[in-house]
XYZ file of C-alpha atoms in Angstrom:
133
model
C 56.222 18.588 -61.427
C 55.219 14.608 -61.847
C 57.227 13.788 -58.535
C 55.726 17.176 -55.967
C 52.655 15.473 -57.528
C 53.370 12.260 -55.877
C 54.954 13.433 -52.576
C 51.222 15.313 -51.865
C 49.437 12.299 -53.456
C 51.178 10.411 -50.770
C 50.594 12.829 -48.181
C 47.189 12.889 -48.547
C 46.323 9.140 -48.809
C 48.773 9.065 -45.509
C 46.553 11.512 -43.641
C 43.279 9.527 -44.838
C 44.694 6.663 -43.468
C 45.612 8.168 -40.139
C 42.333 7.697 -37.528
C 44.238 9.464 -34.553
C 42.578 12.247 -32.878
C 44.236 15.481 -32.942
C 42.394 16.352 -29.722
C 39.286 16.302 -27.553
C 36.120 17.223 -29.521
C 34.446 17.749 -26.097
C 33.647 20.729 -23.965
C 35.198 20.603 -20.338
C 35.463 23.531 -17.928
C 37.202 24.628 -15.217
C 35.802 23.505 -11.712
C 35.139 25.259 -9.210
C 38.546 26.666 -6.974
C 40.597 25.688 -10.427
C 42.598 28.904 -12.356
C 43.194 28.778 -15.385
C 47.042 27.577 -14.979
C 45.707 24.172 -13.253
C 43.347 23.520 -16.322
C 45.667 24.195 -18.638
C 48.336 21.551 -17.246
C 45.546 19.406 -16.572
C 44.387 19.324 -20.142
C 47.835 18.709 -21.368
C 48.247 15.856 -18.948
C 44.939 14.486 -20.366
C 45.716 14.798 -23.715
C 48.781 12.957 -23.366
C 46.818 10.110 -21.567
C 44.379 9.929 -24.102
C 46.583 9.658 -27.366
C 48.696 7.313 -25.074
C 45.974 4.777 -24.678
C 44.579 5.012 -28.276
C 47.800 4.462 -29.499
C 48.879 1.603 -27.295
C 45.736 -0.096 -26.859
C 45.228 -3.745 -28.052
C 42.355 -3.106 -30.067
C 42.884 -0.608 -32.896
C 39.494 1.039 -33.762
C 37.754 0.567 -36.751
C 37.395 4.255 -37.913
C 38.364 7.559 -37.101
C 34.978 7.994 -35.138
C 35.557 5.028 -33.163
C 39.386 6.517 -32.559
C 37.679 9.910 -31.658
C 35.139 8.583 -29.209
C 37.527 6.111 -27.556
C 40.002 9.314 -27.235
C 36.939 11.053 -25.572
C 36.373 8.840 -23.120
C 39.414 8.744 -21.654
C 39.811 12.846 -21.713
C 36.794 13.129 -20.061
C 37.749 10.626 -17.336
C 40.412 12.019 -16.653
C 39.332 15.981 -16.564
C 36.571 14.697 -14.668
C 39.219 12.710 -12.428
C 41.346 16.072 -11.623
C 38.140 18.193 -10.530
C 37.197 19.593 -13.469
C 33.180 20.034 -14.652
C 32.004 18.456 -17.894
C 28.816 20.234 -19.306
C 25.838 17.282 -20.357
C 23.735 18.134 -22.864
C 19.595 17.908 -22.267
C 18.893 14.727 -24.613
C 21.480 12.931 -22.933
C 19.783 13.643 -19.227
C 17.555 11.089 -18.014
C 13.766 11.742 -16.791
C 13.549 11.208 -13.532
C 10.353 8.779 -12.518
C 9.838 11.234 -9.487
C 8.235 13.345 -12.366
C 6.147 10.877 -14.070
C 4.375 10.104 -10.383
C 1.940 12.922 -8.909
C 0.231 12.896 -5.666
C -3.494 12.066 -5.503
C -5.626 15.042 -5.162
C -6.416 15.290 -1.252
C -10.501 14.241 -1.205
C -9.550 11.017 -3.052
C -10.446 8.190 -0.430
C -7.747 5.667 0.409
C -7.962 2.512 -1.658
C -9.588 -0.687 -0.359
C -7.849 -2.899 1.662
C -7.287 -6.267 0.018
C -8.142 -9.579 1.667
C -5.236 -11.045 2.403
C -5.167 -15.403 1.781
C -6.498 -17.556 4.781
C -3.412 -18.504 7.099
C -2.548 -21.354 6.413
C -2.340 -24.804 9.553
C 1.575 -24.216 8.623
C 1.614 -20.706 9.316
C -0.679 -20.685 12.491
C 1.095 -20.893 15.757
C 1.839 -24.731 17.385
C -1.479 -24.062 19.514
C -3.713 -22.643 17.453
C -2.866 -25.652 15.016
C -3.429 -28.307 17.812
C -7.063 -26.157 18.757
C -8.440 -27.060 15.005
C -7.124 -30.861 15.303
């Protein structure tokens, strides 16, 4: 009893200690003129890329989060890479400035012209400088 005790001890302190992904934890879909057979072998393809970059990668990541979003990024890159559509959520969108900007309403007069700064003797042309000499 003592030693199955131990083996699943061990088991479990192994599988805390692993941080790789078991898969994407993102949504991707099919894009457009894809079946279903080409997304399929496309997400195997990916996954395979993914865990083979975590894996080899220089840096090890600090925590299975890190390991997850690192594993993300590349599946997404890839999917994205081979046609396929990745859904973004709202929050993540930013506001365009085209909103924040509104036209005037249309009896508003134009604003005043600003007085531009005197030309300057260097700025004048060659006879118009010689005139004021």
């Amino acid at each position: 009893m003592l030693q199955i005790l131990i083996i699943l001890m061990s088991v479990f302190l192994l599988n805390a200690c692993s941080i790789m992904p078991s898969g994407p934890s993102v949504l991707v879909l099919p894009g457009i003129g894809k079946n279903f057979d080409q997304f399929h072998n496309d997400d195997l393809v990916c996954r395979q890329l993914s865990h083979t970059q975590i894996t080899t990668s220089r840096q090890q990541p600090d925590s299975k989060e890190d390991a997850q979003q690192d594993y993300d990024i590349s599946y997404i890159q890839c999917m994205y890479g081979k046609g396929h559509r990745i859904p973004v959520p709202d929050e993540l969108m930013y506001n365009s400035r085209l909103e924040e900007w509104f036209p005037p309403p249309p009896d508003m007069p134009a604003p005043p012209q600003a007085a531009g700064p005197e030309p300057s003797l260097n700025s004048l042309p060659a006879k118009a400088a010689k005139a004021r000499k």
